[in-house]
Amino acid sequence: MKNIDTEKIEQCIHDLLLALGDDPSREGLLETPKRVAQMYAEVFEGMTYTNAEIAEKFGTVFEQEDYIKANDKNLIVVKDIPVFSYCEHHLALMYNMRVSVVYRPVDKIIGLSKISRIADMVSRRLQLQERIAHDIAEVMAMVTGTQDIGVWIQGEHSCMSARGIKKVSAPTVTTYFDGIFKTDDALRQEALLLMR
Ligand SMILES: [Zn+2]
């Protein structure tokens, strides 16, 4: 586990305010460096853990029940997990994000609330929407012991909506499929249907 250097962030935000031509000593900005540092420690908490450490942290699993062994194409889906993140290209907020995760249990079943915790934690990093999906799948694979995982993400990026081309209502959708979903078209279609 790594630490976030909040003192350094405070200093940087102080300098940023100066660079913007503002006065860090005026009343409204006095506490801003400290507040931003505390906020960053929270919204970037996922940067203090590796994917393996997140897998360990939220890795509560249950031995597979008999009813699932009976049908090897049963799917488990957790749908529309709300997350937020920051794009690594602009340090801009990615918002209105919804994550759906599907997997096909083989040996172990992960606690459903843990899937939400994993999605939330890997999003608390400087990210790309595509990599959030990859990170979720990687952690899920470590925990469940199966590669049969799919992730669907929709999100809006303030670096698009607040600047540049200003396509305000243009959400970005990304999908990520691994394992059996890469080869079994019917199962992938079913997974997509369940995630949407
Ligand atoms: Zn961006």
Short mmCIF file of C-alpha atoms and ligand atoms in Angstrom, two decimals:
data_model
loop_
_atom_site.label_atom_id
_atom_site.label_comp_id
_atom_site.label_asym_id
_atom_site.label_seq_id
_atom_site.Cartn_x
_atom_site.Cartn_y
_atom_site.Cartn_z
CA MET A 1 0.00 0.00 0.00
CA LYS A 2 1.22 3.47 -0.93
CA ASN A 3 0.42 6.78 0.70
CA ILE A 4 -0.93 9.94 -0.89
CA ASP A 5 1.30 12.90 -0.03
CA THR A 6 -1.36 15.41 1.07
CA GLU A 7 1.21 18.01 2.19
CA LYS A 8 2.72 18.05 -1.27
CA ILE A 9 -0.75 18.36 -2.84
CA GLU A 10 -1.50 21.34 -0.59
CA GLN A 11 1.68 23.02 -1.78
CA CYS A 12 0.86 22.26 -5.43
CA ILE A 13 -2.67 23.67 -5.15
CA HIS A 14 -1.31 26.78 -3.47
CA ASP A 15 1.07 27.20 -6.43
CA LEU A 16 -1.73 26.43 -8.89
CA LEU A 17 -3.82 29.26 -7.44
CA LEU A 18 -0.86 31.59 -7.90
CA ALA A 19 -0.34 30.36 -11.46
CA LEU A 20 -4.00 31.10 -12.20
CA GLY A 21 -3.32 34.68 -11.12
CA ASP A 22 -5.38 34.45 -7.95
CA ASP A 23 -4.40 35.25 -4.39
CA PRO A 24 -4.15 32.14 -2.17
CA SER A 25 -4.22 34.37 0.91
CA ARG A 26 -7.67 35.83 0.23
CA GLU A 27 -10.35 34.55 2.54
CA GLY A 28 -12.25 32.29 0.13
CA LEU A 29 -9.05 30.45 -0.87
CA LEU A 30 -7.31 30.24 2.50
CA GLU A 31 -8.40 26.68 3.22
CA THR A 32 -8.67 25.58 -0.40
CA PRO A 33 -5.27 23.80 -0.66
CA LYS A 34 -6.06 21.78 2.47
CA ARG A 35 -9.60 20.98 1.30
CA VAL A 36 -8.43 19.88 -2.14
CA ALA A 37 -5.71 17.70 -0.58
CA GLN A 38 -8.29 16.00 1.65
CA MET A 39 -10.67 15.54 -1.27
CA TYR A 40 -7.93 14.06 -3.45
CA ALA A 41 -6.93 11.63 -0.70
CA GLU A 42 -10.52 10.40 -0.77
CA VAL A 43 -11.30 10.39 -4.50
CA PHE A 44 -7.90 8.85 -5.36
CA GLU A 45 -7.91 6.28 -2.57
CA GLY A 46 -7.73 3.51 -5.18
CA MET A 47 -4.24 4.71 -6.15
CA THR A 48 -2.92 3.56 -2.79
CA TYR A 49 -3.75 -0.07 -3.64
CA THR A 50 -2.67 -2.41 -6.40
CA ASN A 51 -5.32 -4.57 -8.07
CA ALA A 52 -4.00 -7.53 -6.08
CA GLU A 53 -4.42 -5.59 -2.84
CA ILE A 54 -8.00 -4.67 -3.80
CA ALA A 55 -8.67 -8.35 -4.54
CA GLU A 56 -7.42 -9.21 -1.07
CA LYS A 57 -9.41 -6.39 0.57
CA PHE A 58 -12.75 -7.31 -1.03
CA GLY A 59 -12.07 -10.96 -1.69
CA THR A 60 -14.78 -12.59 0.39
CA VAL A 61 -15.91 -15.65 -1.54
CA PHE A 62 -18.31 -18.51 -0.97
CA GLU A 63 -17.84 -22.04 -2.14
CA GLN A 64 -20.02 -22.67 -5.12
CA GLU A 65 -23.47 -24.01 -4.42
CA ASP A 66 -24.68 -27.21 -6.06
CA TYR A 67 -27.39 -25.52 -8.09
CA ILE A 68 -24.75 -23.55 -9.95
CA LYS A 69 -22.58 -26.58 -10.66
CA ALA A 70 -25.58 -28.12 -12.40
CA ASN A 71 -25.52 -25.58 -15.23
CA ASP A 72 -22.20 -24.25 -16.40
CA LYS A 73 -23.72 -21.32 -18.30
CA ASN A 74 -25.40 -19.57 -15.41
CA LEU A 75 -24.48 -15.92 -15.18
CA ILE A 76 -24.33 -13.52 -12.28
CA VAL A 77 -24.85 -9.84 -13.03
CA VAL A 78 -24.60 -6.75 -10.87
CA LYS A 79 -26.11 -3.87 -12.74
CA ASP A 80 -25.76 -0.08 -12.77
CA ILE A 81 -23.21 0.40 -10.02
CA PRO A 82 -22.74 4.18 -9.67
CA VAL A 83 -19.10 5.27 -9.69
CA PHE A 84 -17.12 8.38 -10.51
CA SER A 85 -13.56 8.79 -11.66
CA TYR A 86 -11.04 11.28 -13.02
CA CYS A 87 -9.63 11.09 -16.53
CA GLU A 88 -5.87 10.86 -16.59
CA HIS A 89 -5.58 13.12 -19.65
CA HIS A 90 -7.17 16.22 -18.07
CA LEU A 91 -7.61 15.36 -14.37
CA ALA A 92 -11.26 16.00 -15.22
CA LEU A 93 -14.24 14.39 -13.52
CA MET A 94 -15.93 11.45 -15.23
CA TYR A 95 -19.51 11.47 -13.94
CA ASN A 96 -22.94 9.90 -14.34
CA MET A 97 -21.04 6.65 -14.58
CA ARG A 98 -22.80 3.31 -14.40
CA VAL A 99 -20.94 0.02 -14.28
CA SER A 100 -22.45 -3.42 -14.89
CA VAL A 101 -20.45 -6.54 -14.21
CA VAL A 102 -21.24 -10.08 -15.36
CA TYR A 103 -19.39 -13.28 -14.56
CA ARG A 104 -19.82 -17.00 -14.87
CA PRO A 105 -18.93 -18.63 -11.56
CA VAL A 106 -16.74 -21.71 -11.74
CA ASP A 107 -15.35 -22.44 -8.29
CA LYS A 108 -16.20 -19.51 -6.13
CA ILE A 109 -18.92 -16.91 -5.75
CA ILE A 110 -18.01 -13.42 -4.64
CA GLY A 111 -20.26 -11.47 -2.27
CA LEU A 112 -22.42 -9.23 -4.47
CA SER A 113 -21.72 -6.07 -2.49
CA LYS A 114 -18.01 -6.72 -3.00
CA ILE A 115 -18.40 -6.29 -6.76
CA SER A 116 -19.66 -2.76 -6.14
CA ARG A 117 -16.78 -2.08 -3.77
CA ILE A 118 -14.26 -3.28 -6.38
CA ALA A 119 -15.82 -1.12 -9.12
CA ASP A 120 -15.82 1.89 -6.79
CA MET A 121 -12.22 1.42 -5.67
CA VAL A 122 -10.58 0.93 -9.08
CA SER A 123 -12.47 4.05 -10.25
CA ARG A 124 -10.84 6.10 -7.48
CA ARG A 125 -7.75 6.52 -9.61
CA LEU A 126 -6.57 8.60 -12.52
CA GLN A 127 -8.29 6.47 -15.10
CA LEU A 128 -9.51 5.83 -18.60
CA GLN A 129 -13.01 4.42 -18.92
CA GLU A 130 -11.56 1.46 -20.83
CA ARG A 131 -9.05 0.70 -18.08
CA ILE A 132 -11.66 0.84 -15.32
CA ALA A 133 -13.32 -2.12 -17.05
CA HIS A 134 -10.01 -3.94 -17.39
CA ASP A 135 -9.11 -3.33 -13.73
CA ILE A 136 -12.51 -4.57 -12.53
CA ALA A 137 -12.13 -7.72 -14.65
CA GLU A 138 -8.60 -8.31 -13.38
CA VAL A 139 -9.60 -8.00 -9.72
CA MET A 140 -12.71 -10.13 -10.30
CA ALA A 141 -10.57 -12.84 -11.92
CA MET A 142 -8.18 -12.86 -8.95
CA VAL A 143 -11.07 -13.21 -6.51
CA THR A 144 -13.33 -15.67 -8.34
CA GLY A 145 -10.74 -17.76 -10.16
CA THR A 146 -12.53 -17.42 -13.50
CA GLN A 147 -11.67 -15.35 -16.59
CA ASP A 148 -15.32 -15.44 -17.71
CA ILE A 149 -16.05 -11.81 -16.94
CA GLY A 150 -17.70 -8.93 -18.76
CA VAL A 151 -17.91 -5.26 -17.88
CA TRP A 152 -20.17 -2.58 -19.38
CA ILE A 153 -19.59 1.07 -18.53
CA GLN A 154 -21.39 4.26 -19.47
CA GLY A 155 -20.05 7.62 -18.41
CA GLU A 156 -19.81 11.29 -19.20
CA HIS A 157 -16.48 13.08 -19.20
CA SER A 158 -16.27 16.69 -18.09
CA CYS A 159 -13.20 17.15 -20.31
CA MET A 160 -15.67 16.68 -23.19
CA SER A 161 -18.80 18.31 -21.76
CA ALA A 162 -17.21 21.41 -20.20
CA ARG A 163 -14.63 22.29 -22.83
CA GLY A 164 -13.60 21.59 -26.41
CA ILE A 165 -16.43 20.32 -28.56
CA LYS A 166 -19.02 20.52 -25.73
CA LYS A 167 -21.09 17.53 -26.72
CA VAL A 168 -22.88 17.85 -23.41
CA SER A 169 -25.16 14.85 -23.61
CA ALA A 170 -22.84 12.38 -25.27
CA PRO A 171 -22.14 9.50 -22.91
CA THR A 172 -19.30 7.15 -23.70
CA VAL A 173 -20.06 3.43 -23.60
CA THR A 174 -17.35 0.81 -23.35
CA THR A 175 -17.49 -2.95 -23.00
CA TYR A 176 -14.89 -5.47 -21.98
CA PHE A 177 -15.25 -9.23 -22.33
CA ASP A 178 -12.83 -11.95 -21.36
CA GLY A 179 -12.83 -15.73 -21.13
CA ILE A 180 -15.82 -17.60 -22.55
CA PHE A 181 -17.52 -14.33 -23.56
CA LYS A 182 -14.84 -13.82 -26.22
CA THR A 183 -15.70 -17.08 -27.98
CA ASP A 184 -19.33 -17.86 -27.12
CA ASP A 185 -21.37 -15.31 -29.10
CA ALA A 186 -24.73 -16.41 -27.70
CA LEU A 187 -23.51 -16.12 -24.12
CA ARG A 188 -22.01 -12.70 -24.84
CA GLN A 189 -25.34 -11.53 -26.29
CA GLU A 190 -27.14 -12.79 -23.21
CA ALA A 191 -24.62 -11.05 -20.97
CA LEU A 192 -25.08 -7.76 -22.83
CA LEU A 193 -28.84 -8.06 -22.56
CA LEU A 194 -28.59 -8.65 -18.82
CA MET A 195 -26.19 -5.78 -18.29
CA ARG A 196 -28.45 -3.29 -20.17
ZN ZN B 1 -10.06 13.79 -20.47
#
